[in-house]
Structures are given as structure tokens and as C-alpha cells.
Tab-separated table of C-alpha atoms (C1' of nucleotides) in Angstrom:
chain	number	residue	atom	x	y	z
A	1	MET	CA	160.207	76.361	43.482
A	2	ASN	CA	158.449	74.857	46.221
A	3	GLY	CA	160.485	76.409	49.331
A	4	ARG	CA	158.718	78.136	52.501
A	5	LYS	CA	159.664	81.888	52.735
A	6	PHE	CA	159.936	83.492	56.341
A	7	SER	CA	157.111	85.460	57.347
A	8	ALA	CA	156.567	87.213	61.241
A	9	LYS	CA	152.930	86.754	61.057
A	10	ARG	CA	153.343	82.988	60.795
A	11	GLU	CA	155.767	82.671	63.540
A	12	GLU	CA	153.888	84.816	65.854
A	13	ILE	CA	150.901	82.414	64.990
A	14	LEU	CA	153.081	79.613	66.241
A	15	LYS	CA	154.302	81.360	69.167
A	16	GLN	CA	150.752	81.996	69.875
A	17	LEU	CA	149.733	78.597	70.111
A	18	GLN	CA	152.653	77.103	71.808
A	19	SER	CA	152.170	79.603	74.561
A	20	THR	CA	148.762	78.118	76.024
A	21	LYS	CA	147.787	74.996	77.318
A	22	THR	CA	143.956	75.309	76.336
A	23	HIS	CA	144.463	73.714	72.815
A	24	PRO	CA	142.423	76.284	71.090
A	25	GLY	CA	140.921	76.725	67.768
A	26	ALA	CA	141.897	78.768	65.216
A	27	TYR	CA	139.630	81.788	66.196
A	28	TRP	CA	141.396	81.937	69.506
A	29	VAL	CA	144.562	82.335	68.039
A	30	TYR	CA	143.254	84.932	65.629
A	31	GLU	CA	141.498	87.034	68.257
A	32	GLN	CA	144.401	86.609	71.154
A	33	LEU	CA	147.335	88.252	68.332
A	34	LYS	CA	144.554	90.559	66.431
A	35	SER	CA	145.528	93.487	69.337
A	36	ARG	CA	149.117	93.379	68.510
A	37	ILE	CA	149.045	92.612	64.758
A	38	PRO	CA	145.922	94.451	63.641
A	39	ASP	CA	146.176	93.796	60.226
A	40	LEU	CA	146.203	90.070	60.641
A	41	SER	CA	143.309	88.176	58.860
A	42	LEU	CA	141.338	85.240	60.201
A	43	GLY	CA	142.727	83.334	56.849
A	44	THR	CA	146.184	83.589	57.591
A	45	VAL	CA	146.042	82.011	60.699
A	46	TYR	CA	143.578	79.099	59.006
A	47	ARG	CA	146.405	78.554	56.307
A	48	ASN	CA	149.060	78.786	58.561
A	49	LEU	CA	147.633	76.079	61.220
A	50	ASN	CA	147.381	73.722	58.159
A	51	VAL	CA	151.199	74.482	57.393
A	52	PHE	CA	152.256	73.631	60.831
A	53	CYS	CA	149.935	70.430	61.104
A	54	LYS	CA	151.606	68.759	57.638
A	55	GLU	CA	155.166	70.340	59.100
A	56	GLY	CA	154.327	68.107	62.270
A	57	LYS	CA	155.172	71.481	64.341
A	58	ILE	CA	151.727	71.352	66.043
A	59	LEU	CA	148.805	68.471	66.648
A	60	SER	CA	145.250	68.466	65.513
A	61	LEU	CA	143.104	67.480	67.961
A	62	GLY	CA	139.997	66.804	65.491
A	63	VAL	CA	136.994	68.493	65.605
A	64	VAL	CA	135.625	69.172	68.926
A	65	LYS	CA	132.186	70.569	69.068
A	66	GLY	CA	131.921	72.046	65.146
A	67	GLU	CA	136.122	73.480	66.276
A	68	GLU	CA	138.901	71.830	65.168
A	69	ARG	CA	141.308	72.040	68.095
A	70	PHE	CA	145.322	72.338	68.240
A	71	ASP	CA	147.863	71.463	70.518
A	72	GLY	CA	151.303	73.505	70.058
A	73	ILE	CA	153.180	70.690	71.475
A	74	SER	CA	153.235	68.271	68.765
A	75	SER	CA	154.881	65.165	70.376
A	76	PRO	CA	151.549	62.770	71.180
A	77	HIS	CA	150.609	62.418	74.211
A	78	PRO	CA	146.925	61.647	75.952
A	79	HIS	CA	144.403	64.122	76.054
A	80	PHE	CA	141.229	64.385	78.212
A	81	ILE	CA	138.018	66.177	76.073
A	82	CYS	CA	135.180	66.839	78.088
A	83	SER	CA	132.130	65.824	76.128
A	84	CYS	CA	130.146	68.614	77.795
A	85	CYS	CA	131.802	71.914	77.525
A	86	GLY	CA	134.786	70.911	75.095
A	87	THR	CA	137.282	71.537	77.521
A	88	ILE	CA	140.871	69.909	76.624
A	89	LEU	CA	143.456	68.637	79.143
A	90	ASP	CA	146.917	67.105	78.912
A	91	LEU	CA	146.507	63.977	80.490
A	92	PRO	CA	149.927	63.206	82.316
A	93	MET	CA	151.099	59.873	81.744
A	94	LYS	CA	150.872	58.367	85.250
A	95	LYS	CA	147.022	59.601	84.968
A	96	ALA	CA	146.106	57.731	81.932
A	97	LYS	CA	147.538	54.535	83.312
A	98	THR	CA	145.262	54.954	86.372
A	99	LEU	CA	142.239	55.899	84.313
A	100	PHE	CA	143.170	53.002	81.775
A	101	ARG	CA	142.918	50.123	84.747
A	102	GLY	CA	140.397	52.190	86.815
A	103	GLY	CA	137.579	52.603	84.820
A	104	PHE	CA	135.733	54.969	86.785
A	105	CYS	CA	136.035	58.570	87.686
A	106	THR	CA	138.708	59.891	90.089
A	107	LYS	CA	137.463	61.704	93.319
A	108	ASN	CA	136.939	65.242	92.575
A	109	SER	CA	138.320	65.215	89.292
A	110	PHE	CA	136.907	64.366	85.916
A	111	LEU	CA	134.891	61.415	84.690
A	112	ILE	CA	135.907	59.466	82.244
A	113	ASP	CA	132.958	58.101	79.773
A	114	PHE	CA	134.919	56.529	77.343
A	115	ARG	CA	137.850	56.993	75.430
A	116	LYS	CA	138.903	56.471	71.634
A	117	THR	CA	142.043	55.291	70.324
A	118	VAL	CA	142.475	55.945	66.800
A	119	PHE	CA	145.492	54.920	64.318
A	120	TYR	CA	146.303	57.108	61.474
A	121	GLY	CA	148.414	56.223	58.818
A	122	LEU	CA	147.893	55.213	55.228
A	123	CYS	CA	146.037	52.026	54.069
A	124	GLY	CA	147.355	49.419	51.276
A	125	ASN	CA	145.712	51.887	48.122
A	126	CYS	CA	146.778	55.056	48.973
A	127	ARG	CA	150.027	53.884	50.115
A	128	GLU	CA	150.615	52.339	46.887
A	129	ASN	CA	149.358	55.186	44.828
A	130	SER	CA	151.483	57.449	46.944
A	131	ASN	CA	154.812	55.517	45.988
A	132	LYS	CA	153.604	55.164	42.122
A	133	ASP	CA	152.504	58.789	41.089
A	134	SER	CA	155.677	60.834	42.075
A	135	GLY	CA	157.277	59.227	44.756
A	136	VAL	CA	156.063	61.836	47.044
A	137	LEU	CA	154.032	61.296	49.757
A	138	PRO	CA	150.917	62.988	51.314
A	139	LEU	CA	152.152	65.889	53.536
A	140	GLU	CA	150.498	64.315	56.271
A	141	MET	CA	152.983	61.786	56.389
A	142	THR	CA	156.484	63.814	56.494
A	143	GLY	CA	158.582	64.744	58.520
A	144	ARG	CA	158.611	61.569	60.230
A	145	LYS	CA	160.623	58.641	61.202
A	146	ARG	CA	161.342	55.762	58.591
A	147	CYS	CA	159.842	52.049	58.789
A	148	VAL	CA	162.901	50.008	59.114
A	149	LYS	CA	161.612	47.552	56.631
A	150	CYS	CA	161.004	49.450	53.699
A	151	GLU	CA	161.655	53.250	54.514
A	152	THR	CA	157.917	55.044	54.592
A	153	PRO	CA	157.488	57.749	57.301
A	154	VAL	CA	156.290	56.333	60.552
A	155	PHE	CA	156.157	57.290	64.096
A	156	THR	CA	157.291	55.040	66.424
A	157	ASP	CA	156.622	56.796	69.550
A	158	VAL	CA	153.464	54.232	69.796
A	159	ILE	CA	155.743	51.540	71.657
A	160	ASN	CA	155.990	54.232	74.392
A	161	PHE	CA	152.824	54.831	75.464
A	162	LEU	CA	150.933	52.247	77.299
A	163	SER	CA	153.065	49.582	76.453
B	1	MET	CA	106.264	63.449	78.548
B	2	ASN	CA	109.567	63.219	77.160
B	3	GLY	CA	109.516	59.379	75.549
B	4	ARG	CA	110.675	58.316	72.386
B	5	LYS	CA	108.111	57.191	69.683
B	6	PHE	CA	108.297	54.624	67.018
B	7	SER	CA	109.158	55.674	63.616
B	8	ALA	CA	109.713	53.560	60.633
B	9	LYS	CA	112.311	55.749	59.110
B	10	ARG	CA	114.264	55.878	62.514
B	11	GLU	CA	114.232	51.838	62.239
B	12	GLU	CA	115.613	52.184	58.747
B	13	ILE	CA	118.410	54.508	59.342
B	14	LEU	CA	120.140	52.487	62.045
B	15	LYS	CA	119.427	49.172	59.969
B	16	GLN	CA	121.432	50.813	57.102
B	17	LEU	CA	124.020	51.844	59.066
B	18	GLN	CA	124.167	48.843	60.752
B	19	SER	CA	124.633	47.082	57.542
B	20	THR	CA	127.886	48.075	56.240
B	21	LYS	CA	131.313	47.941	57.187
B	22	THR	CA	132.485	51.290	55.741
B	23	HIS	CA	131.690	53.446	58.777
B	24	PRO	CA	129.670	56.186	56.472
B	25	GLY	CA	128.577	59.597	57.029
B	26	ALA	CA	124.820	61.087	57.562
B	27	TYR	CA	124.496	62.039	53.794
B	28	TRP	CA	125.602	58.053	52.494
B	29	VAL	CA	123.075	56.815	54.847
B	30	TYR	CA	120.478	59.112	53.332
B	31	GLU	CA	121.230	58.280	49.455
B	32	GLN	CA	121.129	54.698	50.038
B	33	LEU	CA	117.639	54.895	51.637
B	34	LYS	CA	116.574	57.201	49.058
B	35	SER	CA	115.704	54.795	46.709
B	36	ARG	CA	113.449	52.947	48.785
B	37	ILE	CA	112.309	56.122	50.801
B	38	PRO	CA	111.332	58.435	48.690
B	39	ASP	CA	110.141	61.089	50.757
B	40	LEU	CA	113.296	60.923	53.748
B	41	SER	CA	114.966	64.019	53.951
B	42	LEU	CA	118.311	64.552	55.228
B	43	GLY	CA	117.708	66.214	58.166
B	44	THR	CA	115.697	63.735	59.848
B	45	VAL	CA	119.134	61.500	59.077
B	46	TYR	CA	121.064	64.166	60.654
B	47	ARG	CA	118.416	64.300	63.395
B	48	ASN	CA	118.260	60.345	63.895
B	49	LEU	CA	122.262	59.819	63.836
B	50	ASN	CA	122.133	62.110	66.446
B	51	VAL	CA	119.489	60.477	68.621
B	52	PHE	CA	121.402	57.547	68.234
B	53	CYS	CA	124.579	58.394	69.258
B	54	LYS	CA	123.065	60.377	72.217
B	55	GLU	CA	121.134	56.745	73.124
B	56	GLY	CA	124.503	54.883	72.528
B	57	LYS	CA	123.149	52.727	69.748
B	58	ILE	CA	125.937	54.167	67.221
B	59	LEU	CA	129.708	55.679	68.003
B	60	SER	CA	130.502	58.812	66.407
B	61	LEU	CA	134.100	58.190	64.641
B	62	GLY	CA	134.612	61.810	64.564
B	63	VAL	CA	134.921	64.258	61.510
B	64	VAL	CA	136.881	62.351	58.727
B	65	LYS	CA	138.076	65.333	55.974
B	66	GLY	CA	135.263	67.686	56.942
B	67	GLU	CA	132.610	64.849	57.512
B	68	GLU	CA	131.432	63.073	61.108
B	69	ARG	CA	131.408	59.474	60.273
B	70	PHE	CA	129.439	56.778	62.284
B	71	ASP	CA	129.791	53.234	63.309
B	72	GLY	CA	126.765	51.032	63.764
B	73	ILE	CA	128.681	48.976	66.172
B	74	SER	CA	128.571	50.862	69.247
B	75	SER	CA	130.499	48.610	71.348
B	76	PRO	CA	134.235	50.202	71.610
B	77	HIS	CA	136.669	48.691	69.757
B	78	PRO	CA	139.812	49.864	67.716
B	79	HIS	CA	139.921	51.854	64.475
B	80	PHE	CA	142.027	52.286	61.634
B	81	ILE	CA	141.789	55.643	59.596
B	82	CYS	CA	143.521	56.221	56.791
B	83	SER	CA	144.908	59.891	56.529
B	84	CYS	CA	144.985	60.146	52.708
B	85	CYS	CA	141.635	58.808	51.550
B	86	GLY	CA	139.783	58.690	54.906
B	87	THR	CA	139.092	54.977	54.628
B	88	ILE	CA	137.738	53.873	58.025
B	89	LEU	CA	138.681	49.854	58.640
B	90	ASP	CA	137.963	48.446	62.032
B	91	LEU	CA	141.045	46.724	63.574
B	92	PRO	CA	141.069	43.323	64.849
B	93	MET	CA	142.346	43.441	68.479
B	94	LYS	CA	145.479	41.019	67.721
B	95	LYS	CA	146.621	43.518	64.752
B	96	ALA	CA	145.735	46.764	67.281
B	97	LYS	CA	148.055	44.513	69.912
B	98	THR	CA	150.901	44.374	67.369
B	99	LEU	CA	151.135	47.741	66.194
B	100	PHE	CA	151.595	48.911	69.697
B	101	ARG	CA	154.560	46.991	69.991
B	102	GLY	CA	155.531	47.059	65.891
B	103	GLY	CA	155.757	50.597	65.813
B	104	PHE	CA	156.147	50.235	61.931
B	105	CYS	CA	154.162	49.140	59.004
B	106	THR	CA	153.312	45.725	58.451
B	107	LYS	CA	153.692	44.274	54.616
B	108	ASN	CA	151.195	44.368	52.042
B	109	SER	CA	149.107	46.070	54.542
B	110	PHE	CA	148.372	49.657	55.884
B	111	LEU	CA	150.987	51.828	57.241
B	112	ILE	CA	150.720	53.474	60.488
B	113	ASP	CA	151.775	56.832	60.991
B	114	PHE	CA	150.290	57.983	64.572
B	115	ARG	CA	147.696	57.125	66.567
B	116	LYS	CA	145.307	59.235	68.989
B	117	THR	CA	144.304	57.824	72.228
B	118	VAL	CA	141.548	60.659	73.364
B	119	PHE	CA	139.591	60.067	76.715
B	120	TYR	CA	135.853	61.317	76.605
B	121	GLY	CA	133.741	62.313	80.082
B	122	LEU	CA	132.898	65.142	82.037
B	123	CYS	CA	135.705	67.795	83.674
B	124	GLY	CA	134.931	68.855	87.315
B	125	ASN	CA	133.023	72.154	86.275
B	126	CYS	CA	130.563	70.298	84.322
B	127	ARG	CA	130.056	67.357	86.408
B	128	GLU	CA	129.257	69.714	89.119
B	129	ASN	CA	127.035	71.835	87.291
B	130	SER	CA	124.845	68.895	85.527
B	131	ASN	CA	124.678	67.647	89.329
B	132	LYS	CA	123.154	71.096	90.302
B	133	ASP	CA	121.358	71.944	87.618
B	134	SER	CA	118.553	69.123	87.162
B	135	GLY	CA	120.279	66.046	88.460
B	136	VAL	CA	120.025	65.378	84.907
B	137	LEU	CA	123.159	64.438	82.729
B	138	PRO	CA	124.292	65.820	79.521
B	139	LEU	CA	122.457	62.944	77.288
B	140	GLU	CA	125.943	62.113	75.790
B	141	MET	CA	126.561	60.409	79.050
B	142	THR	CA	123.394	58.318	79.798
B	143	GLY	CA	122.712	54.664	79.002
B	144	ARG	CA	125.931	53.506	80.640
B	145	LYS	CA	127.296	51.774	83.645
B	146	ARG	CA	127.565	53.371	86.715
B	147	CYS	CA	130.922	54.583	88.504
B	148	VAL	CA	131.108	51.934	91.950
B	149	LYS	CA	131.994	55.521	93.869
B	150	CYS	CA	129.748	57.855	93.068
B	151	GLU	CA	126.846	56.470	90.936
B	152	THR	CA	127.931	58.565	87.816
B	153	PRO	CA	127.399	56.457	84.404
B	154	VAL	CA	130.688	55.424	83.498
B	155	PHE	CA	132.143	53.468	80.598
B	156	THR	CA	134.052	50.581	82.217
B	157	ASP	CA	135.003	48.990	78.634
B	158	VAL	CA	138.550	50.571	79.061
B	159	ILE	CA	139.532	48.204	81.585
B	160	ASN	CA	139.660	45.577	78.495
B	161	PHE	CA	141.671	47.102	75.833
B	162	LEU	CA	144.996	46.678	75.985
B	163	SER	CA	145.362	46.527	79.155
C	1	DA	C1'	94.774	65.190	72.250
C	2	DT	C1'	98.631	65.700	72.908
C	3	DA	C1'	103.403	65.330	72.091
C	4	DA	C1'	106.504	63.263	68.627
C	5	DG	C1'	108.673	62.934	64.228
C	6	DT	C1'	109.150	65.162	59.388
C	7	DG	C1'	109.919	67.616	55.420
C	8	DC	C1'	111.911	71.596	53.234
C	9	DA	C1'	114.363	75.208	53.028
C	10	DA	C1'	116.717	78.869	55.333
C	11	DA	C1'	119.936	79.787	58.759
C	12	DT	C1'	124.700	78.582	60.857
C	13	DA	C1'	129.269	78.202	61.326
C	14	DC	C1'	133.394	76.275	60.158
C	15	DT	C1'	136.819	76.497	56.578
C	16	DT	C1'	138.722	77.353	52.070
C	17	DT	C1'	139.803	80.000	47.898
C	18	DG	C1'	140.631	83.155	44.439
C	19	DC	C1'	142.647	87.046	43.557
C	20	DA	C1'	145.459	91.357	43.781
C	21	DA	C1'	148.877	93.747	46.195
C	22	DA	C1'	153.035	93.042	49.454
C	23	DG	C1'	156.834	90.536	51.088
C	24	DA	C1'	161.078	87.650	50.966
C	25	DC	C1'	165.185	85.962	48.795
D	1	DG	C1'	162.681	89.166	39.140
D	2	DT	C1'	160.540	85.188	40.562
D	3	DC	C1'	157.973	82.784	43.885
D	4	DT	C1'	155.956	82.786	48.587
D	5	DT	C1'	152.451	84.823	51.708
D	6	DT	C1'	148.439	87.457	53.033
D	7	DG	C1'	144.018	90.674	53.381
D	8	DC	C1'	139.431	90.725	52.221
D	9	DA	C1'	135.282	88.845	50.610
D	10	DA	C1'	133.024	85.631	48.682
D	11	DA	C1'	132.538	80.609	47.904
D	12	DG	C1'	132.022	75.941	50.205
D	13	DT	C1'	130.392	72.245	53.102
D	14	DA	C1'	128.402	70.037	56.773
D	15	DT	C1'	125.293	70.340	59.956
D	16	DT	C1'	121.351	72.534	62.283
D	17	DT	C1'	117.066	74.853	63.238
D	18	DG	C1'	112.497	76.659	62.592
D	19	DC	C1'	107.908	75.926	61.189
D	20	DA	C1'	103.749	74.114	59.928
D	21	DC	C1'	102.316	69.460	58.916
D	22	DT	C1'	101.932	64.397	59.865
D	23	DT	C1'	101.794	60.582	62.684
D	24	DA	C1'	102.088	57.901	67.253
D	25	DT	C1'	99.976	56.767	71.435
DNA sequence: ATAAGTGCAAATACTTTGCAAAGAC
DNA sequence: GTCTTTGCAAAGTATTTGCACTTAT
């Protein structure tokens, strides 16, 4: 009674997001599909992007210049965000490592001003509550690997990045 | 003709933000000061928080649950954000390193689900434009060190974090 | 005197939501 | 038949902005 049903529009929204490397926002996805699917509504795009995020099928890159941006590739990888125009680029691991070490801009390329490293998860309180209430973890936490100690879902790929 | 003038309210806003470790949003700052400064307006808080960000006096931690959150400590350091309740914690470097290596939750503490590492700066296009147009870099880029090669402002502390 | 700062309220802009109709199973 | 998905438009909400007034220099 809480399952997900097939929806052609949902599929198209996912495909559209996965078809680009521009890390767009909801409106871009809507606009692209609108010509092909005239009776698509922006609300549906928002709804489904949220669904994908919670299912771990896509990645939210957070709000850039007032608009939430998404990545159709859900495996975590470094990004570059231009603080001037909002362009988002996938950052090859090799380049990321160079930037970490270098601390200055690379010739003919973008200039790194600063970076942010943020850990996401559950604080002690919320973790306790989510276990107590229903045994159900927040949707954001589902679909991931589990802690070797306590069986809680956890993302282990942190080991691989820049370690 | 483009200077900044003293403002008591501005000082208070900065002090208020620096007085807490909770990484609050604009409204919290406003609420705290309202009792002491009854004729303070929310718009002024927003305006000045933006000013501080551009001057590098505070740090924006991005939008968490729909609200932009700030850190009165402007030197970059790792944070933990609870994806359930939005709590933001400063993360001691030692713990950050452990989390990078461990990839699983720590006993009686928060659970790391995933982290994001984002580089901010200027892409090639914008960099070119900002040089051409006026010789003035976007405000976000000011007040920082300069690239040893091209003299463009750049934040060099990336070298020190987890390298 | 001049330019910057502020209060206030209206405007923006992105996102969410309520509800009735349509669709999947 | 039941539960999910959707279109549509309205509501919601954080943030920005215009303008007249105030304040700093």
C-alpha cells in the first residue's frame, strides 16, 4: 500500500536529467520535455526529482543562485561551481587532486577560490528518534550500504575520494 | 565614493552571529537582536549578512532546509549537517579525518551518510569577462590571497585540509 | 553636502501543496 | 477497485528590492 507505480513521465524526467552534463535545475528539465510532452506540468517535475533524490537515483547539488541543481549521476564525485555564473562542472579526480595540492588556478582554466566539504548524515538525536519511532530511517538515508557495526545505512565511498 | 560607513546595527549583527556555534539563518539573528534593537528590520539583517559574506567576514554554508545558514567563523573548516533536522556542527579536523578513513558511523555519535566536496571559483568564461569588463572581480572573490602565477585572488587554505 | 545605511512593504522567484481527474496494477 | 500519479492553480516561504528617510563622514 505504499508502492511506486510506473509512470511514463517519471521515466522521461529521469532520462532527460541523465542526458545532460549541465547539472540543471527543475525548470530546465521541464522546458526540455515540454515540447515532446505538452501536458507535462512543472509540479510533476519537482515531485519526481524529489522522488529520485530520496531513492538515490540522482544527486542534489544544493541551491546555486537560488535554484536547486541536480546531477543525473548519483555516484558521488567532485564538482566545480562557478560562483560568478553558476556553471557546474564534473571535476575529474585527477584535476581535483591537483587543485587540492596546488591551491592556485590552473592556466586557461577555471580559478578555484575556495571549496566546501560537507558531511551529511544523521546527528545523534535524529538517529535515535528514527530508530525509536518506526524503525524507518528518513527517506534520504535509504538505499545505501549499511554500517558494519550497527547496520545503519551508510555511504562508504568516502574512503575512495582523495584518501 | 564607494566606501563603507560605520553602522551600529551592522556591528551588532556580526557580533550576534559570532556569538553562537549554531550556524543560524538570517531570521534567527534578527530575532535575537530584535529585543535589544526594536527598530531593526529583517531586510537589514539580510543585507548585512550578504555584505559580510562578500567581505569574507562570515561564511555561507548554503541552503539547508530552505534557509541559508551562516558561520561567524570565516576560516574554512569542515562541517557536519544533519540531513534529518538540519543541525550544523563544526567538525574537529581529527574527527573529519577519521570519518574520511572509516566510512562508517562512530559509536554514540552522528552517522555519516555521505559528504559533498564542492569547489567554488570562476570558470574560464567568467574569469575572462571579469578581467575585461572592469578589471574588478566579482565581490565574492575579493579580500583573498592572490595566485602566484596570475595575481587573481585565490583561497589557498585548500592545501591544508586533509592533504 | 554627499553617499551609505535602514525600515517598511511590496515584489520576486523557487518550491510545495490541495484537490479532482486520470492512470497503473 | 484501490492506491498512485498528475495538472492546475493557489499557497508558501525565504530573500530581494524600491523608495523615502536617516545617519555617517
